[in-house]
XYZ file of C-alpha atoms in Angstrom:
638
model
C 73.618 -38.688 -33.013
C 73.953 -42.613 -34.400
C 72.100 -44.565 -32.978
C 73.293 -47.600 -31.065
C 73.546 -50.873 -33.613
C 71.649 -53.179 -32.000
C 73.572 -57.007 -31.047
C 73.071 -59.534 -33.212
C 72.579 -63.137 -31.904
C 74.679 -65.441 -33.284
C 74.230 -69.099 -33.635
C 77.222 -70.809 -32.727
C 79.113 -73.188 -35.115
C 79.877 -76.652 -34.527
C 84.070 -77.572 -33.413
C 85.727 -80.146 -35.973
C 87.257 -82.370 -33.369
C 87.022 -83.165 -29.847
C 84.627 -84.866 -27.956
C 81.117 -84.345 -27.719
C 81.403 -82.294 -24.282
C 83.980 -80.035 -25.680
C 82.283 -79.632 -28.191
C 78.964 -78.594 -26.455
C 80.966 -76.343 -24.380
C 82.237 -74.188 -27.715
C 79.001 -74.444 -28.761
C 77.761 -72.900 -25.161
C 80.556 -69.858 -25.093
C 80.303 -68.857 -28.321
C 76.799 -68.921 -28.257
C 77.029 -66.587 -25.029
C 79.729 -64.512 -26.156
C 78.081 -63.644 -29.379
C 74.758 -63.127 -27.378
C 76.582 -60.383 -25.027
C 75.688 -62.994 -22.029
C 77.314 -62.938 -18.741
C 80.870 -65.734 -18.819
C 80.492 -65.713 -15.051
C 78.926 -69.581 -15.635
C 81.531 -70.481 -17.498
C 84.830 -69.215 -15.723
C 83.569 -70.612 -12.307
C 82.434 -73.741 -14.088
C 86.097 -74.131 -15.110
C 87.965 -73.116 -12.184
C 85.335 -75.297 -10.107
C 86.431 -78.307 -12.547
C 90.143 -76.810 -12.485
C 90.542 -77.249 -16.208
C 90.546 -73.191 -17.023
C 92.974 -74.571 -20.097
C 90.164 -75.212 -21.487
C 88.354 -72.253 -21.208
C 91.699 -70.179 -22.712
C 91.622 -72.434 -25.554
C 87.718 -72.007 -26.486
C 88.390 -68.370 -26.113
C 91.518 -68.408 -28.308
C 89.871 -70.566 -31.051
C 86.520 -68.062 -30.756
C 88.942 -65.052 -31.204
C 90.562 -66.719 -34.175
C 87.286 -67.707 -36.100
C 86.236 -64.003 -35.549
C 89.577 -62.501 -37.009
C 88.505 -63.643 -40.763
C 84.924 -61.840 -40.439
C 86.678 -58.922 -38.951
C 88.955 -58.693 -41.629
C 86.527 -58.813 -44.433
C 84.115 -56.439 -42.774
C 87.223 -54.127 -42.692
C 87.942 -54.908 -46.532
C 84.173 -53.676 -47.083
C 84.582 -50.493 -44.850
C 87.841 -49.632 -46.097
C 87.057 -47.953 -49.186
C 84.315 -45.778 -47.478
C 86.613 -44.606 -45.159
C 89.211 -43.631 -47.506
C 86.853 -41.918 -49.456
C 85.159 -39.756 -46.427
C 88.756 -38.645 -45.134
C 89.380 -37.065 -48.885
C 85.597 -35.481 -48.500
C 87.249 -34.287 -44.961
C 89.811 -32.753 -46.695
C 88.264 -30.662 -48.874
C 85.536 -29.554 -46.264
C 88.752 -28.510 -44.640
C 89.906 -26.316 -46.806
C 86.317 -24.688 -47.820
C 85.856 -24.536 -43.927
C 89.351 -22.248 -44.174
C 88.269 -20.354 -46.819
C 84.647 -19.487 -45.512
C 86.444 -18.916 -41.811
C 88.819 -15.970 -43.689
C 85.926 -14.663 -45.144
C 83.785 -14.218 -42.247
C 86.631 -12.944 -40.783
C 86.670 -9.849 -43.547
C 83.384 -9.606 -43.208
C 83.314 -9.403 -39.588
C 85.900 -6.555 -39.790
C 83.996 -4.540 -42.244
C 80.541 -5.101 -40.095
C 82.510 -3.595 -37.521
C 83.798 -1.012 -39.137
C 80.469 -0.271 -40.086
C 78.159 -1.268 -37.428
C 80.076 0.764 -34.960
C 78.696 4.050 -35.132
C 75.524 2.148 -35.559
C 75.443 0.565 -32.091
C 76.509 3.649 -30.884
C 73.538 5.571 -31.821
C 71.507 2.619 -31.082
C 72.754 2.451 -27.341
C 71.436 6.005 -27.466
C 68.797 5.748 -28.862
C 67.651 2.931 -26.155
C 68.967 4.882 -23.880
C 66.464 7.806 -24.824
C 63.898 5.185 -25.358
C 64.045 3.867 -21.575
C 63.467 7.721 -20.649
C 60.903 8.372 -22.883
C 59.033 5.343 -21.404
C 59.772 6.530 -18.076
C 58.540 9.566 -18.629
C 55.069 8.189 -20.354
C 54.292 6.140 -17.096
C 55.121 8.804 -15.063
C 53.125 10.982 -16.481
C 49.977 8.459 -16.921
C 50.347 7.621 -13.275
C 50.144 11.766 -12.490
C 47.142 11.905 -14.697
C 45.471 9.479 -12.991
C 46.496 10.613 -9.851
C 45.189 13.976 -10.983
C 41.639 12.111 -12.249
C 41.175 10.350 -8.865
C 42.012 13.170 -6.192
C 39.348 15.411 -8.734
C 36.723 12.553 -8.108
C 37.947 12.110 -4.865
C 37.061 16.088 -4.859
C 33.657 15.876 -6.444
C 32.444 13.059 -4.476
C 33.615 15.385 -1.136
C 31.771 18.433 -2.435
C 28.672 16.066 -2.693
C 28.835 14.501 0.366
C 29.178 18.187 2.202
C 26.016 19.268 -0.138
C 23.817 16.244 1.191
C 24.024 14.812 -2.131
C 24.666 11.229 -0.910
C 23.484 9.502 -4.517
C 26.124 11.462 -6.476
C 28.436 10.550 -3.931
C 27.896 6.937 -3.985
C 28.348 6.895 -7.715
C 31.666 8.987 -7.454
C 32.766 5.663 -4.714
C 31.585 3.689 -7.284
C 33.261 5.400 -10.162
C 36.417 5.250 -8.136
C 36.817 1.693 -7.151
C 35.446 -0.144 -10.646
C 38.416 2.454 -12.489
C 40.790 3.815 -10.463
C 41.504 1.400 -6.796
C 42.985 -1.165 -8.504
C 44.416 1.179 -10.724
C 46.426 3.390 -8.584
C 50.124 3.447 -8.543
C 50.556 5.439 -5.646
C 50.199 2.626 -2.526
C 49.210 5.392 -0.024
C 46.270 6.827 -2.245
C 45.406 3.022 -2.661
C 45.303 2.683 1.303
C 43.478 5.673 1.681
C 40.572 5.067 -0.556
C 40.535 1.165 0.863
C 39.756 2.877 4.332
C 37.829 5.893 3.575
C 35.054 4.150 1.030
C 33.320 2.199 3.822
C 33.757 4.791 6.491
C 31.932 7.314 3.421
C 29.244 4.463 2.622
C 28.610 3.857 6.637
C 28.370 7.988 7.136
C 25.578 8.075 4.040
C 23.931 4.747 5.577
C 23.646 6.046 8.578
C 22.563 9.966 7.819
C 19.936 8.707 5.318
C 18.756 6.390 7.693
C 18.184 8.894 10.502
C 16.527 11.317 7.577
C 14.157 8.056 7.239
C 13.677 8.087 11.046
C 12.254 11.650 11.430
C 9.984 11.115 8.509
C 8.344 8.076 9.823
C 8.319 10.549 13.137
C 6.658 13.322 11.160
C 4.483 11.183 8.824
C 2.201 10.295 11.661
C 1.279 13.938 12.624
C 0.701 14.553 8.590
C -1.637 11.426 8.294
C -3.700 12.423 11.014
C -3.641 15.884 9.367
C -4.004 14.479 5.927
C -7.024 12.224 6.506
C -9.226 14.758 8.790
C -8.841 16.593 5.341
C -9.534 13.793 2.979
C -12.667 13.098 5.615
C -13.527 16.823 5.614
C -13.326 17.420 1.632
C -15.882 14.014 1.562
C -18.262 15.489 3.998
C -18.046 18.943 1.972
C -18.815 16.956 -0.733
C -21.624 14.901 0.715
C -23.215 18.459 1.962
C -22.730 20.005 -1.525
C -24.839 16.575 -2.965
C -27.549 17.003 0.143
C -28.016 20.912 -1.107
C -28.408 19.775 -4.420
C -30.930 17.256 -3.806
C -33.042 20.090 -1.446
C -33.289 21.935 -4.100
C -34.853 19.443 -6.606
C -36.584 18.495 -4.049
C -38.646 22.389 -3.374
C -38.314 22.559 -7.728
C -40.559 18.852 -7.699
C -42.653 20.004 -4.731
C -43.050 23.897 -6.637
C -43.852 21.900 -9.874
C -46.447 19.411 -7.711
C -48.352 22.216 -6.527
C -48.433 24.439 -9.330
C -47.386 27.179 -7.907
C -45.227 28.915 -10.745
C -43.757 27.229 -13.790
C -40.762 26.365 -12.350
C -37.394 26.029 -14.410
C -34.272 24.100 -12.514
C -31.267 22.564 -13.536
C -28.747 20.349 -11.601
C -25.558 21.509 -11.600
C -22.616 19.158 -10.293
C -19.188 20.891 -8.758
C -16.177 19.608 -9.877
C -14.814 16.878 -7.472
C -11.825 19.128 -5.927
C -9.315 16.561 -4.714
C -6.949 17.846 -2.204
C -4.912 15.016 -1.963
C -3.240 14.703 -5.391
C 0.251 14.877 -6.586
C 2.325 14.561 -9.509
C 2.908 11.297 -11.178
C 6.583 11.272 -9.555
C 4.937 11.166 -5.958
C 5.744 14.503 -5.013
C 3.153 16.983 -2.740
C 2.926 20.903 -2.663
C 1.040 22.917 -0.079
C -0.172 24.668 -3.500
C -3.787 23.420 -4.712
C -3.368 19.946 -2.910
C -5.192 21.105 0.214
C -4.287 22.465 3.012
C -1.519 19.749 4.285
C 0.479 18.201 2.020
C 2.898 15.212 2.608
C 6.226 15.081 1.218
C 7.174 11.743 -0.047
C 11.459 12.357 -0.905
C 12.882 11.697 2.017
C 11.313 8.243 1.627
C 12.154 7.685 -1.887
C 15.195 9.003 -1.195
C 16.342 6.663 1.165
C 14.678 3.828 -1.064
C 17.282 4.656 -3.470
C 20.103 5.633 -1.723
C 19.915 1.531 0.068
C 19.504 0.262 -3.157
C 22.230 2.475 -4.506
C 24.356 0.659 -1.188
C 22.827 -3.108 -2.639
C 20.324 -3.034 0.764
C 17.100 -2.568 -1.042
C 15.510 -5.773 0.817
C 16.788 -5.005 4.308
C 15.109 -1.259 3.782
C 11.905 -2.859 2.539
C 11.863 -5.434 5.281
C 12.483 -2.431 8.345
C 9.986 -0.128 5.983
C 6.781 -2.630 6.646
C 7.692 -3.752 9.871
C 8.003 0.489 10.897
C 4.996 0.970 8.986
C 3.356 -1.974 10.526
C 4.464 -1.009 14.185
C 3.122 2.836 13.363
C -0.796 0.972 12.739
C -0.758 -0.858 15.491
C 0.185 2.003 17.565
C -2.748 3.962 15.756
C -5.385 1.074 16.801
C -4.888 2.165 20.735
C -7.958 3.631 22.043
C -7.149 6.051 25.044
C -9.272 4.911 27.999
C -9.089 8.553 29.343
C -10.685 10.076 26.512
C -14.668 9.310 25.975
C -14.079 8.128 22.159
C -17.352 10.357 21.080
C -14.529 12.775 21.700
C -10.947 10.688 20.034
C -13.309 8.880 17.147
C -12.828 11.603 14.380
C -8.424 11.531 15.315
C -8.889 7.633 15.586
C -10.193 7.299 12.201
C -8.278 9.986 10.513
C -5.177 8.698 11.307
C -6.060 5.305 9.603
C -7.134 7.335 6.697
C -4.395 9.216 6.148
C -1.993 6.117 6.819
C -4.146 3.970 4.017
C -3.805 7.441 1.857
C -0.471 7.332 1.755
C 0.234 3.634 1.631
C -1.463 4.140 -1.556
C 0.296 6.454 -3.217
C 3.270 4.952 -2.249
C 2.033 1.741 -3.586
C 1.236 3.874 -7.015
C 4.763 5.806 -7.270
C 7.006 4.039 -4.919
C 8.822 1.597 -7.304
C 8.548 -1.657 -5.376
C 8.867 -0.768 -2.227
C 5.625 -1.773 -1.072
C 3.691 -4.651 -2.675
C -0.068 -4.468 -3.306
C -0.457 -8.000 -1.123
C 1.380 -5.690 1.921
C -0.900 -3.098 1.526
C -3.815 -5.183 1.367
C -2.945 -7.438 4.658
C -2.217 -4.445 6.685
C -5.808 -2.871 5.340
C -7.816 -6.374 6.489
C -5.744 -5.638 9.916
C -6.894 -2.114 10.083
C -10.763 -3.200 9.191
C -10.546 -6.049 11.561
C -9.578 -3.289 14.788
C -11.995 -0.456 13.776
C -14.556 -3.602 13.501
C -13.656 -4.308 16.709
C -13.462 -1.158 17.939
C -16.954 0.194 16.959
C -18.839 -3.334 18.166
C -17.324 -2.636 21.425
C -18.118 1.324 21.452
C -21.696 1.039 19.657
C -22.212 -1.721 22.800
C -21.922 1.122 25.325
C -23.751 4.232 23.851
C -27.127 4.988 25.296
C -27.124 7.830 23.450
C -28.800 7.683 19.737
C -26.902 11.090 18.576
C -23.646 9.694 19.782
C -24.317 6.387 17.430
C -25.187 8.922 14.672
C -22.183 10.853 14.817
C -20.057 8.208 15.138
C -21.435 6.415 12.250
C -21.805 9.669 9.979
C -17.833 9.686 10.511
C -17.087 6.235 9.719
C -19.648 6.384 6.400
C -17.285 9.326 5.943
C -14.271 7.408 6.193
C -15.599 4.557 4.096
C -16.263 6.851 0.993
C -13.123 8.705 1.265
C -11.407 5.404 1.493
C -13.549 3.685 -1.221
C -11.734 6.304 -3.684
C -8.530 4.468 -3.249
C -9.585 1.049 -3.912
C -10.005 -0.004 -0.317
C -12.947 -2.348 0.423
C -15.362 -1.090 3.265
C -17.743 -3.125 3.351
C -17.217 -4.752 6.213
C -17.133 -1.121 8.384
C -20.932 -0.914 6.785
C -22.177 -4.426 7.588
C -21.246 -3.403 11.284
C -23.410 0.196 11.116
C -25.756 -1.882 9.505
C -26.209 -4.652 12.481
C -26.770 -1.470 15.003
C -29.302 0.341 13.338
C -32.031 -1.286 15.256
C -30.540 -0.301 18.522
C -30.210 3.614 17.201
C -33.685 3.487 16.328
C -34.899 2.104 19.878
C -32.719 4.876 21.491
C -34.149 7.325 18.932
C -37.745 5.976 19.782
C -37.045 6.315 23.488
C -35.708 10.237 22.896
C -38.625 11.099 20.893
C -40.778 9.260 23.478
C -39.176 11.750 26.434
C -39.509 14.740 23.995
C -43.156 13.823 23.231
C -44.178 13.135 26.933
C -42.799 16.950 27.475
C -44.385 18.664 24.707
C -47.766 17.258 25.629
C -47.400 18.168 29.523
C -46.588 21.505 28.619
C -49.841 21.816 26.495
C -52.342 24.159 27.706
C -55.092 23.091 25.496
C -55.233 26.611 23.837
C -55.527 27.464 20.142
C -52.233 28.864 18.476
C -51.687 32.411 18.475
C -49.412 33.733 15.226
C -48.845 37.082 14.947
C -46.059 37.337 12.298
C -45.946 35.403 8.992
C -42.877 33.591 10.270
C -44.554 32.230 12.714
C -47.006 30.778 10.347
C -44.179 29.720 7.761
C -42.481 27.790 10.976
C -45.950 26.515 12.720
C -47.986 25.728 9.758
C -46.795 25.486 6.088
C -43.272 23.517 6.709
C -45.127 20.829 8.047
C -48.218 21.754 5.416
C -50.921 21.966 7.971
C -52.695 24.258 5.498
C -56.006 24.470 4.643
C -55.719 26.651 1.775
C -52.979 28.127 -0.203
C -53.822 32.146 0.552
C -51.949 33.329 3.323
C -54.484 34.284 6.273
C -54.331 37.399 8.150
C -52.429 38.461 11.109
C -52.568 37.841 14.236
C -54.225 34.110 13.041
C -55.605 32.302 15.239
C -55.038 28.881 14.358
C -57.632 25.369 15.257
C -54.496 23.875 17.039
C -52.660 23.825 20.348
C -48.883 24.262 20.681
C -48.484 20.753 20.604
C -49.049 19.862 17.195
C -46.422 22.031 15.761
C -44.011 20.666 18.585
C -44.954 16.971 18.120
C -44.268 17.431 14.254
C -41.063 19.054 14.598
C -39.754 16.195 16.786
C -41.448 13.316 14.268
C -39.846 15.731 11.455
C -36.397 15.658 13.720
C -36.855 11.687 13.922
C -37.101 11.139 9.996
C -34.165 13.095 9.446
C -32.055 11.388 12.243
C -33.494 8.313 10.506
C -32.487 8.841 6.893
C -29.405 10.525 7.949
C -28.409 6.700 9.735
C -29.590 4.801 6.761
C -27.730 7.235 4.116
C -24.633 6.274 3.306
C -24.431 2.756 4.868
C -24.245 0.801 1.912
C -27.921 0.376 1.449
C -29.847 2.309 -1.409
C -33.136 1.288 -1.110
C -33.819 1.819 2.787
C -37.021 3.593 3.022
C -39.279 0.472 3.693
C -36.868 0.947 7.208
C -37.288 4.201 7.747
C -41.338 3.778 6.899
C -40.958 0.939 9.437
C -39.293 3.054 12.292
C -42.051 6.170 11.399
C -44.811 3.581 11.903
C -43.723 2.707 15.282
C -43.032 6.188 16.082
C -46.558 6.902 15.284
C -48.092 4.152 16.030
C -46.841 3.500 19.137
C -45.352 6.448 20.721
C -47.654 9.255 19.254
C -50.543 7.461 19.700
C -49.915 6.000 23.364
C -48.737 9.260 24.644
C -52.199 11.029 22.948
C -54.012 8.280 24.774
C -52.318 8.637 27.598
C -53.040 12.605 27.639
C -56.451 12.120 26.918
C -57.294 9.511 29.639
C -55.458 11.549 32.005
C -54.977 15.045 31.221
C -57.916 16.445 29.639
C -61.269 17.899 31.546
C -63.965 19.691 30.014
C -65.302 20.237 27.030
C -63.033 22.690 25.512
C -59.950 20.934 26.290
C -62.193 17.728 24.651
C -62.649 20.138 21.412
C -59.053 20.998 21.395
C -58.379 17.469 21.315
C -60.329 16.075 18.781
C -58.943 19.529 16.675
C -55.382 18.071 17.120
C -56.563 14.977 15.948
C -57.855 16.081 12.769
C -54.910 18.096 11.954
C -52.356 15.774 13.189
C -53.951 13.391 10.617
C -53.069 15.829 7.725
C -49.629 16.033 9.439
C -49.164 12.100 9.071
C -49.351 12.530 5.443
C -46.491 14.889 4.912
C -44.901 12.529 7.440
C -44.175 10.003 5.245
C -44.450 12.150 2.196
C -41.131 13.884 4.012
C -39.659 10.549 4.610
C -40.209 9.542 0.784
C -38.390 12.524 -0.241
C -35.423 12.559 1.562
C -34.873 8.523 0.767
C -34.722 9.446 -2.205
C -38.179 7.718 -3.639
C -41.140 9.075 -5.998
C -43.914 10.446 -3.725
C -46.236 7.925 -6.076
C -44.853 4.977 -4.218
C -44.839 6.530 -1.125
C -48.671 7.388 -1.350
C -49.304 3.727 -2.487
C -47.688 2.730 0.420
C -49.812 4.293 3.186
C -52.023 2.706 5.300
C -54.949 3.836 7.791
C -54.266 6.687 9.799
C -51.503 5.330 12.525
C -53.077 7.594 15.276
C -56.293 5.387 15.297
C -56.584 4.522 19.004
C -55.956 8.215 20.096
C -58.595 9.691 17.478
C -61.299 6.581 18.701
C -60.526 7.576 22.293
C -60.767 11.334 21.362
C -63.846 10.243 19.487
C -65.322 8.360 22.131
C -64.771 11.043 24.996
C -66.403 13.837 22.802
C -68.925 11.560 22.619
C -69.188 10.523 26.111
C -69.302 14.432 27.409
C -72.279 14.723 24.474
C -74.213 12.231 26.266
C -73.522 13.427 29.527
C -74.490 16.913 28.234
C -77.693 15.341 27.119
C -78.513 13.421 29.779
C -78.354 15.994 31.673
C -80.545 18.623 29.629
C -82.897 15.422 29.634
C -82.969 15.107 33.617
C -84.062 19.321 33.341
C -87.093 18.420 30.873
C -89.020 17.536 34.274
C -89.125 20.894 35.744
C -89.939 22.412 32.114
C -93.733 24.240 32.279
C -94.767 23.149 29.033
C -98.373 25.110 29.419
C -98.529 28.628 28.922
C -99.781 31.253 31.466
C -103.141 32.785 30.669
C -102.906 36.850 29.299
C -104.500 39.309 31.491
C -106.660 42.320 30.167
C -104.341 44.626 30.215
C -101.977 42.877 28.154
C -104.723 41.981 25.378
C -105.084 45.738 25.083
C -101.772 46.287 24.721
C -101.411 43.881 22.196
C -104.403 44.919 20.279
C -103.802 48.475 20.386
């Protein structure tokens, strides 16, 4: 399209005659009319003046000065027009010619393409189907794709395999949901995909429940067996150490070359399972604990996209469970409860362990570590308040034999006891006072049952019992029986009860923590000795003894008693564990001093007596002899 020419302005010209107004005025229109300005001015300016002659003849003479340009610009044009009507012309007639030729060939296309469109109509038409077809049977397949996982994930959820069938869901809504032409399959799977996940979250949940229901009963089970396989342990270790023992005493007194080796059991741990977390009842002891339907569930929320909500109601179960397991029944003495009391913490810590070791995150190591400073707190707790009551010193040695128990088995696993030992540790001097008053009881009895009469043995097991297991011996040949030996009954009985107070003794200090701990147990023998022993002697022999055979038997006792002393602490250097060298360096004067003085000083006493008394008879003693008579000279003589 042309574009629009543009007005030109045109100056206007100056008139030839006329005034100077008239003048202006031409000068004014034509200025205006050239410009393509409004003439509104002008005609109401004339009819206002009432001279619109005037205005007619400006017009007139504009129109007539414009006729000469128009007719020269139509002298230029002229020839161009002329000239594009002839091109007109011709483009006329090759515009007729090209419109009969398209015409022909528009009849021979026809003729042609005819059968052409026909087949191609069909050939759409076939097309269309074909396509049809395709989808249709791409939507079957599919169909036929998701009812089979629909199928699978069915047959899994009826086996129990709720993993599988979670990955089927899965499978099914990332490929086929959004896929699915048919709109009822679609609603179907939109409503039956969260009823399936709720079914699984709710039957692996309940699984879940009865194991934390059932886990309790198997850590009480599985830590009385973790505590029992440490004390068979310990007792294996104690056997061993007897017998070096009677090989170092055989070798000491050079009784037979003696030839011994120390021979250390395999450590047979009960408790173990594969590296996947999974316990038999096979070689793992006699319980076992079963750790899938945990992990199980771990997987199956994480599988659901819940793995911090199971985590989260995991501790807090687990944490509710040890709390529960720090009541102490107030109807049950806990001498009796102590060994399920502790054994259920064991086994708890046991398997928070392991699951810290194979469960894959779902418990951290700083979890496992607060709930074991809660669980040492309580038992803390627990045994201050419990050691506070006992009167009894074989209740505090039971009691603590099973915690030192608990603390080695627990030790294994990483767990830090010390704090358990520090509190055995801080009652040891009360055991021993309660162990000192026992022995003092047992003491006062065997010496009031004493009847001041030498030992009769009759068998050699007698002798073995009485005499050379507390080495009372003078001499290494075996006498003959029945032996009559220089003690009363009460040596043998006051030994076995020292001998039963070094043990009881050792057996507190062993295991506690402390390795060195026979400067204690010398400690506790000296006042044993020193102040039990020896009052009760002096006791007995300031009130109970009369005459001078019961004096004799006495002062016998004495003398043995103070070869007795020597294995005493000999005994206690050997079971703590120490070289009988340093135990012999570390002996002082004989700790029954005051009773063998007083023993002394009453044999003495009844010797003076004795004498003074043979003394007071030297009066009535006829020191002259009686003149012989005759007859008895003869006698002699003859």
């Amino acid at each position: 399209m042309q574009a629009t020419r543009s007005r030109r302005k045109v100056a206007p010209a100056a008139a030839d005659g006329g005034d100077s107004g008239d003048k202006l005025d031409q000068l004014l229109l034509s200025s205006a009319i050239c410009n393509g300005e409004d003439l509104g001015p002008f005609v109401r300016k004339v009819f206002t003046s009432g001279r619109p002659e005037t205005l007619l003849h400006l017009l007139r003479h504009f129109a007539r000065s414009k006729e000469s340009e128009i007719e020269e610009v139509c002298k230029s044009h002229y020839q161009d027009f002329i000239l594009a009507v002839d091109d007109l012309r011709s483009l006329l007639s090759d515009v007729d010619s090209l419109k009969s030729a398209l015409s022909d060939s528009n009849s021979r296309l026809q003729s042609v393409g005819g059968p052409l469109l026909s087949s191609l109509d069909s050939f759409v038409v076939a097309q269309n189907v074909s396509k049809n077809v395709n989808s249709a049977l791409q939507s079957v397949t599919l169909c036929i794709k998701l009812m089979e996982l629909c199928s699978r994930a069915n047959l899994h959820l009826s086996n129990g395999s709720f993993y599988m069938t979670l990955k089927c869901l899965d499978s099914i809504e990332n490929e086929f949901q959004d896929k699915t032409p048919s709109s009822t399959l679609k609603r179907m799977l939109e409503r039956k995909i969260p009823e399936i996940r709720s079914h699984i979250e709710r039957k692996i949940s309940k699984e879940f429940g009865d194991w934390l229901v059932d886990i309790r009963v198997v850590s009480r089970n599985l830590g009385q067996l973790a505590i029992g396989q440490a004390s068979a342990a310990r007792q294996r270790q104690e056997d061993l150490r007897i017998k070096q023992r009677q090989a170092e005493e055989q070798s000491r007194l050079s009784l037979r070359g003696c030839i011994y080796a120390l021979e250390d059991d395999e450590d047979e741990d009960g408790l173990g399972g594969d590296e996947n977390g999974n316990y038999s009842n096979g070689n793992d002891g006699l319980f076992g604990f079963d750790l899938t339907p945990l992990y199980r569930a771990y997987h199956i929320h994480q599988t659901l996209g819940l793995e911090d909500r199971f985590k989260q109601y995991y501790f807090e179960n687990r944490k509710l469970q040890l709390t529960s397991d720090f009541q102490v029944s107030s109807m049950t003495p806990f001498l009796e409860s102590h060994q399920t009391f502790f054994a259920q913490i064991a086994g708890f810590f046991i398997i928070e362990d392991r699951i810290l070791r194979t469960g894959g995150g779902l418990v951290s190591k700083m979890e496992v570590e607060n709930l074991w400073e809660t669980a040492v707190s309580k038992m803390c707790s627990v045994l201050e308040d419990q050691f506070s009551r006992m009167q009894t010193a074989n209740h505090l040695l039971l009691i603590k034999d099973y915690v030192s128990l608990l603390g080695v088995t627990l030790r294994r696993y990483g767990y830090p006891v010390d704090a358990l030992l520090n509190v055995l540790s801080k009652h040891r001097d009360k055991y021993h006072e309660l162990l000192l008053s026992d022995c003092r009881k047992q003491i006062a009895e065997a010496l009031a049952d004493d009847k001041f009469e030498q030992m009769l043995m009759k068998k050699e097991y007698e002798y073995s019992m009485n005499v050379l297991s507390f080495q009372l011996q003078t001499s290494d040949i075996v006498p003959a029986f029945p032996y009559v030996a220089p003690f009363s009954s009460t040596v043998p009985d006051c030994c076995r009860i020292v001998r039963s107070f070094i043990a009881d003794s050792v057996c507190f200090m062993s295991y506690g923590g402390q390795l060195d701990f026979y400067d204690v147990v010398k400690k506790y023998l000296d006042r044993l000795l020193g102040e039990v022993l020896d009052e009760a002697l002096l006791k007995l022999i300031s009130s109970s003894v009369q005459g001078v055979s019961q004096a004799m038997q006495v002062a016998a006792n004495m003398a043995v008693l103070e070869r007795a002393c020597d294995f005493f602490f000999r005994h206690a250097a050997q079971l703590s564990g120490i070289p009988l060298r340093i135990a012999e360096r570390s002996m002082k004067q004989f700790p029954l001093n005051k009773a063998r003085d007083a023993a002394e000083e009453m044999l003495s006493g009844m010797l003076k007596r004795k004498v003074d008394g043979f003394m007071t008879l030297i009066e009535n003693v006829n020191w002259m002899t009686d003149e012989a008579s005759q007859g008895d000279i003869a006698s002699s003589s003859s």
